[in-house]
Coordinates of C-alpha atoms in Angstrom, one line a residue:
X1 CA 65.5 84.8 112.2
X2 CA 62.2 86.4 111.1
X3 CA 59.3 83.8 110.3
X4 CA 56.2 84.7 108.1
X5 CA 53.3 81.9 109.2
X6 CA 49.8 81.1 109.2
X7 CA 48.0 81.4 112.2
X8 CA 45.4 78.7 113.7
X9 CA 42.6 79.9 115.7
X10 CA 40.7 77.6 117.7
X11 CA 37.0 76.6 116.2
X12 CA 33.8 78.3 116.9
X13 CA 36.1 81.5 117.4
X14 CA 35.4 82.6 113.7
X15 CA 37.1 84.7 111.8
X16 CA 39.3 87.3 113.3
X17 CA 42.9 89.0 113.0
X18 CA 46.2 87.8 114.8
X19 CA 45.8 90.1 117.5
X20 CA 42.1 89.4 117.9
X21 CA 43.1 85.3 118.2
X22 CA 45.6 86.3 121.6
X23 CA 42.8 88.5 122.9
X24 CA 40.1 85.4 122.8
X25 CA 43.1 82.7 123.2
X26 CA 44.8 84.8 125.7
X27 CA 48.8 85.9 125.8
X28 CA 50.5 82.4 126.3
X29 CA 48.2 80.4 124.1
X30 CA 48.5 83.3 121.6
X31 CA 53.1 82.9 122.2
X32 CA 52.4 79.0 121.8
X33 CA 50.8 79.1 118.2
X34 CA 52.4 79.7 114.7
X35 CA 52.2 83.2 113.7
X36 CA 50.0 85.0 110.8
X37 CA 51.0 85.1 107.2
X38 CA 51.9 88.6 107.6
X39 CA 54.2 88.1 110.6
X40 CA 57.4 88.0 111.0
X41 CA 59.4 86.7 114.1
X42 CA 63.6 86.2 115.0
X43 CA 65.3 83.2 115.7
X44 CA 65.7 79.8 114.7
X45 CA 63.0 78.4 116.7
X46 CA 64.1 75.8 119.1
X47 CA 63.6 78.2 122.3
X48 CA 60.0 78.4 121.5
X49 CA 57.1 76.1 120.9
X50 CA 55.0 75.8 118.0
X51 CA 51.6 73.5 116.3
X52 CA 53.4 70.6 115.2
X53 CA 53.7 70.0 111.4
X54 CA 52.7 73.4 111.2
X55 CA 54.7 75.8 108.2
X56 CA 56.2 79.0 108.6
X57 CA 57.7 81.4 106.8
X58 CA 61.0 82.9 107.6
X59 CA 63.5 85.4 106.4
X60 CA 67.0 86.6 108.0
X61 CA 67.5 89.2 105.5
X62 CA 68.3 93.0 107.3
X63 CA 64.6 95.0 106.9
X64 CA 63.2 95.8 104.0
X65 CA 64.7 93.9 101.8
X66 CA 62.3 91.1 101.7
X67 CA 60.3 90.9 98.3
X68 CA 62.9 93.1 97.0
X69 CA 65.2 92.4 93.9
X70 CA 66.1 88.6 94.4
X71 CA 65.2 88.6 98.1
X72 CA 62.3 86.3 99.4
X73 CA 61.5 84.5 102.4
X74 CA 62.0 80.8 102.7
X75 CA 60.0 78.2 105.1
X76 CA 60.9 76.2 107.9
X77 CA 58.2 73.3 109.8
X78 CA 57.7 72.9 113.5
X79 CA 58.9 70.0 115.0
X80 CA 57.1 66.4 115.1
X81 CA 56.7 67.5 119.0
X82 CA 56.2 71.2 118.9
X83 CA 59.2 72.3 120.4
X84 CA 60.2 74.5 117.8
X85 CA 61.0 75.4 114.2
X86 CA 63.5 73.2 111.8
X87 CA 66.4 75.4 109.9
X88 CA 64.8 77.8 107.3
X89 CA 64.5 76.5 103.8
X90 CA 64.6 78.6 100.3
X91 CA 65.6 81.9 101.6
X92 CA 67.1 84.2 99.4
X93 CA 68.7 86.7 101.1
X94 CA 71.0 90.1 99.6
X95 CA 74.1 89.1 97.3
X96 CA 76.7 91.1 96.1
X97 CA 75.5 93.3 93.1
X98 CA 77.0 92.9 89.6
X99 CA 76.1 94.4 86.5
X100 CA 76.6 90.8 84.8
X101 CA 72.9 90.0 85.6
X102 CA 70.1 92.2 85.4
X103 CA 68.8 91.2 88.9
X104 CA 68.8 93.5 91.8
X105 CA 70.8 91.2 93.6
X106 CA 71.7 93.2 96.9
X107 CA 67.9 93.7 97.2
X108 CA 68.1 97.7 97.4
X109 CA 65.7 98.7 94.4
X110 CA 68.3 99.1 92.0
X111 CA 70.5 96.8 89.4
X112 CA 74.0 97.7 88.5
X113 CA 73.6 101.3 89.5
X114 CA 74.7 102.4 93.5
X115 CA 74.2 105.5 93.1
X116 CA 74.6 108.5 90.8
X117 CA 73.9 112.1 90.5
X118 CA 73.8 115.5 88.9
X119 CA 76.1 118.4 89.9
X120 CA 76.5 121.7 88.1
X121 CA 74.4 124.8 87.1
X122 CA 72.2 126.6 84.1
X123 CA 75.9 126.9 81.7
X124 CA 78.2 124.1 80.3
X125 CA 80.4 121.9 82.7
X126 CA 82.9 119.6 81.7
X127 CA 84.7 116.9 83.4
X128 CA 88.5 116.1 82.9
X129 CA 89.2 113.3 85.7
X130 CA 87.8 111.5 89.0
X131 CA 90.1 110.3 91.3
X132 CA 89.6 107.6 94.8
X133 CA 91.7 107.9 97.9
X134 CA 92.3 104.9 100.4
X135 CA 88.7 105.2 102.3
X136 CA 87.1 105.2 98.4
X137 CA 86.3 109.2 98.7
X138 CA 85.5 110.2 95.3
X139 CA 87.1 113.4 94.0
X140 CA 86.2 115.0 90.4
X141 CA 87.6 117.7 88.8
X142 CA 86.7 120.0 85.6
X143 CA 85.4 123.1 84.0
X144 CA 82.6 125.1 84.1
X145 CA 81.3 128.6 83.2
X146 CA 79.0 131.1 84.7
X147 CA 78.1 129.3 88.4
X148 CA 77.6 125.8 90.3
X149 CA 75.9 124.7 93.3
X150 CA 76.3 122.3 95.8
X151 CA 73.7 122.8 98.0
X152 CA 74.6 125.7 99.9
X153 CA 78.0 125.8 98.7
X154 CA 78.3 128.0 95.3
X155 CA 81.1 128.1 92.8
X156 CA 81.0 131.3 90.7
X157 CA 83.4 131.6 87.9
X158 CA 86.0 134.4 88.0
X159 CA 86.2 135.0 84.2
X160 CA 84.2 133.1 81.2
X161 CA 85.6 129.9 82.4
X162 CA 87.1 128.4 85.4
X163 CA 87.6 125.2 87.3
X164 CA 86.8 123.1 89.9
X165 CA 87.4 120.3 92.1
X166 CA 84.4 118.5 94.2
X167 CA 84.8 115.4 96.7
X168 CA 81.9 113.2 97.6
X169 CA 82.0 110.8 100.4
X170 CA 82.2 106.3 99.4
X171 CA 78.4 106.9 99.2
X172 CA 78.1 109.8 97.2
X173 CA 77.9 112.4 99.5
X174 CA 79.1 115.6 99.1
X175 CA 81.8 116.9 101.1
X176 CA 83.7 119.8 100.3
X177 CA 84.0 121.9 96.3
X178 CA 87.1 124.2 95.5
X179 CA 87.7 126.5 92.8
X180 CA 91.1 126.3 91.3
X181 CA 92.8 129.6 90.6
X182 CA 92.5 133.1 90.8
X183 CA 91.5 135.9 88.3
X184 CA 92.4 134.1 85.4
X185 CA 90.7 132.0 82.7
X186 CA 91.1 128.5 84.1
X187 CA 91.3 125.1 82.8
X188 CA 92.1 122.0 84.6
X189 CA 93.8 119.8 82.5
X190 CA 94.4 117.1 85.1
X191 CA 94.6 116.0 88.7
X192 CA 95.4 112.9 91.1
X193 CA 94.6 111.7 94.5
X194 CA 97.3 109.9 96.6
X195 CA 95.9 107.3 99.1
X196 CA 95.9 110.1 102.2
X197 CA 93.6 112.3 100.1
X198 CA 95.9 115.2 98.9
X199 CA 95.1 116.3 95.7
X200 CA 97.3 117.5 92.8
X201 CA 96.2 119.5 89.7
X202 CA 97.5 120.7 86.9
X203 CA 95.8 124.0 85.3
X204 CA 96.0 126.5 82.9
X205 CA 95.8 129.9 83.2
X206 CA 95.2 131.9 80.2
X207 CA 94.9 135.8 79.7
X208 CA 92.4 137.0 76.8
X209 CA 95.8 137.3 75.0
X210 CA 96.8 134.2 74.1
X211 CA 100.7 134.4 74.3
X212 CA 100.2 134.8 77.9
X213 CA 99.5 131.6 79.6
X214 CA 101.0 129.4 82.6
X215 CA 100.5 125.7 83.7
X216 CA 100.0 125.0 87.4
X217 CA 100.5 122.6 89.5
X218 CA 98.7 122.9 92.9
X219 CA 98.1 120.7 96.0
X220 CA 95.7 120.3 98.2
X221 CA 95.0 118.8 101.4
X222 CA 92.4 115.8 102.2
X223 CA 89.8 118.8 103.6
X224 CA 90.3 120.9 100.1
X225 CA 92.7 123.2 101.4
X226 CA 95.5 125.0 99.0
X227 CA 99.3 123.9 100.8
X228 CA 100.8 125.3 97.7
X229 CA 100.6 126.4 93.9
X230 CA 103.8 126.2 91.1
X231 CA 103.8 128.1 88.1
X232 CA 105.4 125.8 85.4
X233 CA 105.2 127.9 82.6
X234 CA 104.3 126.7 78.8
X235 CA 103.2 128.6 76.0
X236 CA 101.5 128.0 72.7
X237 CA 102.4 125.9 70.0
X238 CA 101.3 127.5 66.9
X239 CA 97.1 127.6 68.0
X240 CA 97.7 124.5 70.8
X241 CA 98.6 125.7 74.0
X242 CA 101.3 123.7 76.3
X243 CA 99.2 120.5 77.9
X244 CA 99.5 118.2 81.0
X245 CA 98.5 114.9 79.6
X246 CA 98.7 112.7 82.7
X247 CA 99.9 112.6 86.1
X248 CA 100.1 109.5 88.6
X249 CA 101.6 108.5 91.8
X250 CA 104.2 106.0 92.2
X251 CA 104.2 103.4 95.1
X252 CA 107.1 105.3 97.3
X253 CA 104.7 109.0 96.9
X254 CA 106.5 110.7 93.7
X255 CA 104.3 111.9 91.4
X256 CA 105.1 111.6 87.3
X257 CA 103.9 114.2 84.6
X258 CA 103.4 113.8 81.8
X259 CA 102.8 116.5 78.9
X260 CA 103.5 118.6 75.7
X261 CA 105.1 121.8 75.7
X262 CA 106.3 125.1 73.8
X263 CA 108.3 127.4 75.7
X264 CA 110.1 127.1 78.7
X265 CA 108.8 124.6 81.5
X266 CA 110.5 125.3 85.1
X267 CA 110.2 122.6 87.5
X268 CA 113.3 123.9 90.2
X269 CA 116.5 126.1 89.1
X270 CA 118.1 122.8 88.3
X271 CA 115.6 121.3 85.6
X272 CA 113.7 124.0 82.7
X273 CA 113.0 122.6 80.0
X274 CA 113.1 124.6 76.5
X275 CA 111.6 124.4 73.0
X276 CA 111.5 127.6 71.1
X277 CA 109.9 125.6 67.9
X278 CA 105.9 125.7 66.9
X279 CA 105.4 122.1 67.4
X280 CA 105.3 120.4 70.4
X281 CA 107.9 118.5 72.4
X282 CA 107.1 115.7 74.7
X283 CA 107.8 115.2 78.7
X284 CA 107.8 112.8 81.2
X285 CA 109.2 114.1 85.0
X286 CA 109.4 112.6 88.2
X287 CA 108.7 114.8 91.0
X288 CA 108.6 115.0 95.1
X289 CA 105.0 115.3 95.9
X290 CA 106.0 117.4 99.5
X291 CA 107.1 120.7 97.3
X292 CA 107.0 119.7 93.0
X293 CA 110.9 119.5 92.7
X294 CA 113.0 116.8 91.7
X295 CA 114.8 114.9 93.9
X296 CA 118.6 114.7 93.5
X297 CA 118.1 111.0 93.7
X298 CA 115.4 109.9 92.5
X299 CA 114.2 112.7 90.5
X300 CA 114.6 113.1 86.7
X301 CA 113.0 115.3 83.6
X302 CA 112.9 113.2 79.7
X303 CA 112.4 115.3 76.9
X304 CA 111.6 113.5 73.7
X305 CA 111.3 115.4 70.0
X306 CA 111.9 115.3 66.3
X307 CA 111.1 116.6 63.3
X308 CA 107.3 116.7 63.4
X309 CA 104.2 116.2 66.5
X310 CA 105.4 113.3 69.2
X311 CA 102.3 114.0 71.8
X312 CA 102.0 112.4 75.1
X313 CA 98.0 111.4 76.1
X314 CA 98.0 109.4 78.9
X315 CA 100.2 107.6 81.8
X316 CA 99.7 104.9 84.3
X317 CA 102.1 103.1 86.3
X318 CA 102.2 99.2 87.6
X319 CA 102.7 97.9 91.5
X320 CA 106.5 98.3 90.8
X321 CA 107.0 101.8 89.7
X322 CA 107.0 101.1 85.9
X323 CA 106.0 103.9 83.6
X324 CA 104.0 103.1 80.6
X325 CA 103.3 106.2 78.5
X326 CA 100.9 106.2 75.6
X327 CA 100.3 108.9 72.9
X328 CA 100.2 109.3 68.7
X329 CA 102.9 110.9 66.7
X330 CA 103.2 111.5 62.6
X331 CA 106.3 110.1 60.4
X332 CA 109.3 109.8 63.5
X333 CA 108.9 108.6 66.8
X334 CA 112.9 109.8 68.6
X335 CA 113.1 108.6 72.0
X336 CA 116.6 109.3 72.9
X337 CA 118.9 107.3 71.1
X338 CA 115.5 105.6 69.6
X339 CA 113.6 106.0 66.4
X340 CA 110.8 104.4 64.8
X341 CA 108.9 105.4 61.6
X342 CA 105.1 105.4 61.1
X343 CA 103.8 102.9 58.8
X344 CA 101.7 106.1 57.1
X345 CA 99.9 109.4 58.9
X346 CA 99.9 108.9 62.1
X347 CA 100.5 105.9 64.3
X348 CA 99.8 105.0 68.4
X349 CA 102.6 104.3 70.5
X350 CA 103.4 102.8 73.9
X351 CA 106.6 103.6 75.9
X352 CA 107.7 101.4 79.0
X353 CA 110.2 103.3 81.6
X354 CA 111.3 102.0 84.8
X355 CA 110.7 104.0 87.5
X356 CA 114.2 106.1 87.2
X357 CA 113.3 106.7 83.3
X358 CA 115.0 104.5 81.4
X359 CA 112.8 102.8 78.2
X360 CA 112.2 99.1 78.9
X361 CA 110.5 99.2 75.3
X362 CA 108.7 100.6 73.1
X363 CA 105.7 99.5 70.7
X364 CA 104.0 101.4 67.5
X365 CA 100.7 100.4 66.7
X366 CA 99.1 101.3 62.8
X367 CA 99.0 101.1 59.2
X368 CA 99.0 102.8 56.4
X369 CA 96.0 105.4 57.4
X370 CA 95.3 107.6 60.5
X371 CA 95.4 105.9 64.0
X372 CA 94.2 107.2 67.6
X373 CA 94.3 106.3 70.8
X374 CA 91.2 106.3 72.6
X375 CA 92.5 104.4 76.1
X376 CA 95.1 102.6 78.3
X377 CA 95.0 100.0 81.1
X378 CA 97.0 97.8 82.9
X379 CA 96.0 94.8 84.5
X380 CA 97.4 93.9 88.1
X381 CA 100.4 91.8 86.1
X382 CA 101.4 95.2 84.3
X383 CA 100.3 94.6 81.0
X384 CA 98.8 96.9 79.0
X385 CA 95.5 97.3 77.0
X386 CA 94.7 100.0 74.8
X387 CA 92.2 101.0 73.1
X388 CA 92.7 102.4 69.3
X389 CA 90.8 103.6 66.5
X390 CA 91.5 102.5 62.5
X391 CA 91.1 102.3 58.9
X392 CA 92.3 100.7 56.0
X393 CA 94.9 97.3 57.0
X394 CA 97.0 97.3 60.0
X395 CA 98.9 94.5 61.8
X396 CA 98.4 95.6 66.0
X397 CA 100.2 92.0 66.2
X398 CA 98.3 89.2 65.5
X399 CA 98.3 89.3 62.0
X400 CA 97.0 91.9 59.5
X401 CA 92.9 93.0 59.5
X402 CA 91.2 95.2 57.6
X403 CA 88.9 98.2 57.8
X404 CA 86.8 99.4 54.9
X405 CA 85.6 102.1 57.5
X406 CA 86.8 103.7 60.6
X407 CA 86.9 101.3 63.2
X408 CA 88.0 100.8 67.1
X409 CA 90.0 98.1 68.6
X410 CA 90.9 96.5 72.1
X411 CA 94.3 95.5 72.1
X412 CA 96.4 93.3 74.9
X413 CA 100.2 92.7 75.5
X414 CA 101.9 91.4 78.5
X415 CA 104.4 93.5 80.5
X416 CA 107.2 92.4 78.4
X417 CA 105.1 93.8 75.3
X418 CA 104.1 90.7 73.7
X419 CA 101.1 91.2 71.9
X420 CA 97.9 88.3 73.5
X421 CA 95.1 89.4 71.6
X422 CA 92.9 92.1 69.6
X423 CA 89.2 92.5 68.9
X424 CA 88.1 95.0 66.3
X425 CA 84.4 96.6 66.3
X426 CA 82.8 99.2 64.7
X427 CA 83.2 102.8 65.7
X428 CA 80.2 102.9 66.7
X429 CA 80.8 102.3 69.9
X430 CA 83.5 104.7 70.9
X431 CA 86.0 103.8 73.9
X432 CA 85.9 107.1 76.4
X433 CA 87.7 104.7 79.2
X434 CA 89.3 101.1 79.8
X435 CA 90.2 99.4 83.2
X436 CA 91.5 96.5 84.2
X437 CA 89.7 94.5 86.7
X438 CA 92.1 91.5 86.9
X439 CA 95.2 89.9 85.3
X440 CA 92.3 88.7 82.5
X441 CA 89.3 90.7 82.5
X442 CA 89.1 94.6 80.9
X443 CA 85.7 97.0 81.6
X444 CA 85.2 99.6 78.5
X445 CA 83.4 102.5 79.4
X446 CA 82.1 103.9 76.2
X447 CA 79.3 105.4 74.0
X448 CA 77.2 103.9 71.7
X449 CA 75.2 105.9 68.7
X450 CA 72.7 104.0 66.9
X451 CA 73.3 100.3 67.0
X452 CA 76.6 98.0 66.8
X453 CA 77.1 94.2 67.1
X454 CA 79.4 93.0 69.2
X455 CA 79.9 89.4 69.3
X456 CA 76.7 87.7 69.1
X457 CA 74.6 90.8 70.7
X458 CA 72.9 93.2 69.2
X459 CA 73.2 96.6 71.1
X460 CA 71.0 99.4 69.9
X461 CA 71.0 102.9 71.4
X462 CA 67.8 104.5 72.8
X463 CA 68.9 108.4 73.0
X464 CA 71.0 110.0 70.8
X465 CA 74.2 108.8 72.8
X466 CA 74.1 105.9 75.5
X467 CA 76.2 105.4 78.0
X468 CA 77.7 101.8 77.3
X469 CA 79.4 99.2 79.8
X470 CA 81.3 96.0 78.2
X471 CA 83.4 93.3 80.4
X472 CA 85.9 91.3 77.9
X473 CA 87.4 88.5 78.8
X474 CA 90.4 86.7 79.3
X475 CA 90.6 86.6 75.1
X476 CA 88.7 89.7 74.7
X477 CA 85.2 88.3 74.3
X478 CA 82.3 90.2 75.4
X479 CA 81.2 88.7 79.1
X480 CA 78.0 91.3 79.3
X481 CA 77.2 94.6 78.4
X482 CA 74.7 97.3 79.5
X483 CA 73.3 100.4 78.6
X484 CA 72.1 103.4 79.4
X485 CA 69.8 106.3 77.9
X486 CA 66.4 107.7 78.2
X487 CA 64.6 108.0 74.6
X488 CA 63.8 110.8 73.5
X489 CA 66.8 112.5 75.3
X490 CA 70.2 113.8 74.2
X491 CA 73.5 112.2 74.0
X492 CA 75.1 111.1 77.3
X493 CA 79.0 110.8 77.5
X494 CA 81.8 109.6 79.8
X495 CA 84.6 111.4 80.6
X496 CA 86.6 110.1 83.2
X497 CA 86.4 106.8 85.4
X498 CA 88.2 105.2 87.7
X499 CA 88.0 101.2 90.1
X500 CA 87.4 102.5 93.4
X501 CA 89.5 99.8 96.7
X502 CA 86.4 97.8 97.1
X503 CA 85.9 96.9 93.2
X504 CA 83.0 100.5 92.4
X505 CA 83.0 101.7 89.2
X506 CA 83.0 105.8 89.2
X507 CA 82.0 107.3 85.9
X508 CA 82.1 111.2 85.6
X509 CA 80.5 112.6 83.0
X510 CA 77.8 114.9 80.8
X511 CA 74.3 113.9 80.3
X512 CA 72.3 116.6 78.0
X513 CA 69.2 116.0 79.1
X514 CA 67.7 113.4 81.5
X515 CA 69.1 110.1 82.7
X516 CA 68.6 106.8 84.4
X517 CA 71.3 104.9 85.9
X518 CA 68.8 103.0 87.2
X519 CA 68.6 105.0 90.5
X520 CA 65.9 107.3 89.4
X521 CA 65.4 109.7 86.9
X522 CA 67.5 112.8 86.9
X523 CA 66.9 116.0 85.5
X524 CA 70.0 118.5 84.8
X525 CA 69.3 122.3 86.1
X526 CA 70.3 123.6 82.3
X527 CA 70.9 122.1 78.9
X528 CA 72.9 119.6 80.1
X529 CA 75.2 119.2 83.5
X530 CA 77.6 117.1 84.7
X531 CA 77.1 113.2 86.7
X532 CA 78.8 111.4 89.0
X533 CA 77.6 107.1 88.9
X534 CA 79.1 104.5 91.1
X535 CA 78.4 101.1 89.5
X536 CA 78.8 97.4 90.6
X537 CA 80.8 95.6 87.5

């Protein structure tokens, strides 16, 4: 242990530094005394002698933390008979960091923030997921035109637009980028990391015609390396091209997709998928990860349809392999042998499969005007929470509430799909993300324009779009929130985040303008360019 103390030269000696009192007091008289104010020494003490009743500072905290954040030194007093120093007292030493308090409390010059930074060039980039593998490497994939730089490592788009895959080390450094595709116009729709660190993606490839187009799935190795690419096919429906909504792995190593499609989708000889009609059709498949077929076993394809738009938007899956699959649809929801009916325009719904594709259940969430679905969770138990956006009277569950304007709510059911609670606030504060920490507690990752109440806080925005971080509670009351934006600066948005092994908080995004996550100020090389922020929730 370090100790801080007050040294005591003998009289007559006069004024004079530390070092100056062992010069006139000589080496062991100078070991003997309590050190200077400005000193620091190890241990605890008892080998070493020191002026009884004498005070010392002391500090066991690693270097340079002291006098940082919450850090400080404490004191300890010599012994009644000099022989050394009693335990330290009132240290303060580095804590685990949380973006509950507003302290620095891991004593490292920043609150809440770990790190974050910029990547991208002088065009537009766009994010469409991050991703964390078993050792908490950080993977993010998106869009960009014209050119990006990492360093000395330079992405250069083929056509107008392409995309692109980056992975950054637990800390935020940058390992390897990876441009996905060829010639083509490219769009990354979606991608996912298994524990190992192969990554799959989905694109689209797209020809200045617009009948000529293709979905992909690729894979590629933990050092960025292509094993293999699948043309799925797709086409447009109407003006909306063939999507890939979600994908996610289950325990045993399958992957599941999940999309909307026109066309013909080919996922082996065995299992295409057709739909001929301008609207589009909705599925859910279960694939080996090794080659992007299905297993004879354990594989399987689900196509769901009707009369008007069913569309898939997001997946996740539970620690058993459960499937929950979340999306909007207008008039008829058909799932199989299945149907329900909006309550008026369009509605939100959930869909539970097991993990060979048979529904568990099915919810509709909305009311007589427009509904959306923002988000989807599930907590470690499996249940869901989703987050939706409103007007006019709906029942989610709990009993009917009213709208006058559009507004947003978080919404909670257990894993048999029994609605807990709702909390309703205005839009806003839009919902870009939701996840679960717990079997309780739900992180929204959001923006915020202008101002908004939420419970008995009043959050105001200081640029034209801040980046907003609220932890709800076991009954969906706020626990804190925090923002951030620079004034003065343009809107900052979230697009994708993830809970990184350890309990991290990745956010990718786009900032237009400058930032401050609380790590510094950064400045974007154009208009605008895409971050990358761990945070400590």
């Amino acid at each position: 242990m370090r100790m801080l103390t007050s040294l005591r030269c003998l009289a007559g000696v006069g004024i004079m530094t530390a070092s100056g009192c062992g010069l006139v007091l000589g080496l062991d008289d100078f070991e003997d005394a309590a050190p200077a104010d400005d000193t620091t020494l190890t241990g605890t003490g008892g080998g070493s002698t020191c002026e009884p009743e004498s005070v010392a500072k002391c500090y066991s905290g690693p270097d340079g933390t002291k006098d940082v954040g919450i850090c400080q030194a404490g004191t300890q007093a010599c012994k009644r008979d000099g022989s050394g120093y009693e335990a330290c007292k009132g240290e303060v030493t580095p804590a685990a960091e949380t973006c509950a308090s507003t302290d620095d409390e891991d004593c490292d010059g920043k609150d809440c923030v770990g790190w974050a930074r910029f990547i991208g060039g002088a065009e537009e980039e766009m994010v469409s997921a991050v991703a964390v593998d078993s050792a908490d490497n950080i993977y993010v994939g998106g869009n960009f035109e014209g050119a990006m730089s990492f360093g000395e490592d330079v992405l250069i788009a083929a056509r107008d637009r392409d995309a692109f895959l980056v992975k950054f080390s637990a800390s935020g450094e940058y390992v390897w980028s990876r441009q996905v595709g060829d010639v083509k116009s490219e769009t990354l729709y979606s991608f996912a990391v298994n524990p190992q660190g192969d990554t799959f993606a989905v694109s689209l490839e797209l020809e200045d015609d617009l009948s000529s187009m293709n979905m992909v799935l690729h894979k590629y190795d933990p050092d960025g390396r292509l094993l293999w690419r699948k043309p799925l096919g797709g086409k447009m429906c109407g003006i909306v091209p063939s999507t890939m909504a979600g994908m996610k792995f289950l325990p045993d190593g399958d992957i599941v997709l999940v999309g909307n499609f026109c066309g013909t989708i080919r996922f082996d000889d065995d299992h295409v998928l057709s739909n001929e009609a301008d609207r589009e059709e909705m599925f859910v498949a279960r694939l080996r990860s090794s080659d992007g077929s299905v297993d004879d076993e354990s594989g399987w394809v689900r196509v769901w349809g009707g009369e008007n738009a069913q569309i898939a938007q997001d997946v996740i899956v539970d620690a058993a392999g459960n499937i929950i699959l979340a999306g909007t649809f207008y008039n008829e929801l058909v799932l199989g042998d299945l149907s329900y009916t909006s309550a008026g325009g369009t509605d939100v719904f959930l869909v539970k499969l097991t993990s060979r594709g048979l529904v568990s259940w099915a919810r509709v969430v909305g009311g007589v005007d427009d509904e959306a679905l923002w988000s989807i969770a599930l907590d470690r138990l499996g249940g869901p929470a989703i987050a939706v956006g409103f007007q006019g009277m709906v029942d989610f569950g709990g009993g009917e509430i009213v709208a006058n304007d559009r507004a947003n709510a978080l919404l909670k059911y257990t894993t048999s799909n029994v609605y807990e609670w709702g909390r309703a606030f205005d839009a806003a504060l839009s919902v870009e993300g939701l996840l679960a920490e717990s079997a309780s507690d739900v992180l929204i990752v959001g923006g915020l324009v202008e101002s908004v109440e939420l419970g008995d806080k009043l959050l105001r925005a200081k640029s034209e779009r801040d980046l907003v971080l609220v932890k709800v509670g076991p009954e969906g009351e706020p626990l804190w929130t925090r923002t951030f934006g620079l004034v003065g600066e343009g809107g900052v948005s979230a697009m994708a985040s993830v809970l990184s092994g350890r309990g991290e908080l990745l956010i990718a995004g786009a900032a237009e303008g400058r930032i401050d996550f609380g790590a510094g100020v950064m400045t974007p090389q154009g208009d605008g360019d895409v971050f990358v922020a761990s945070f400590s929730p």
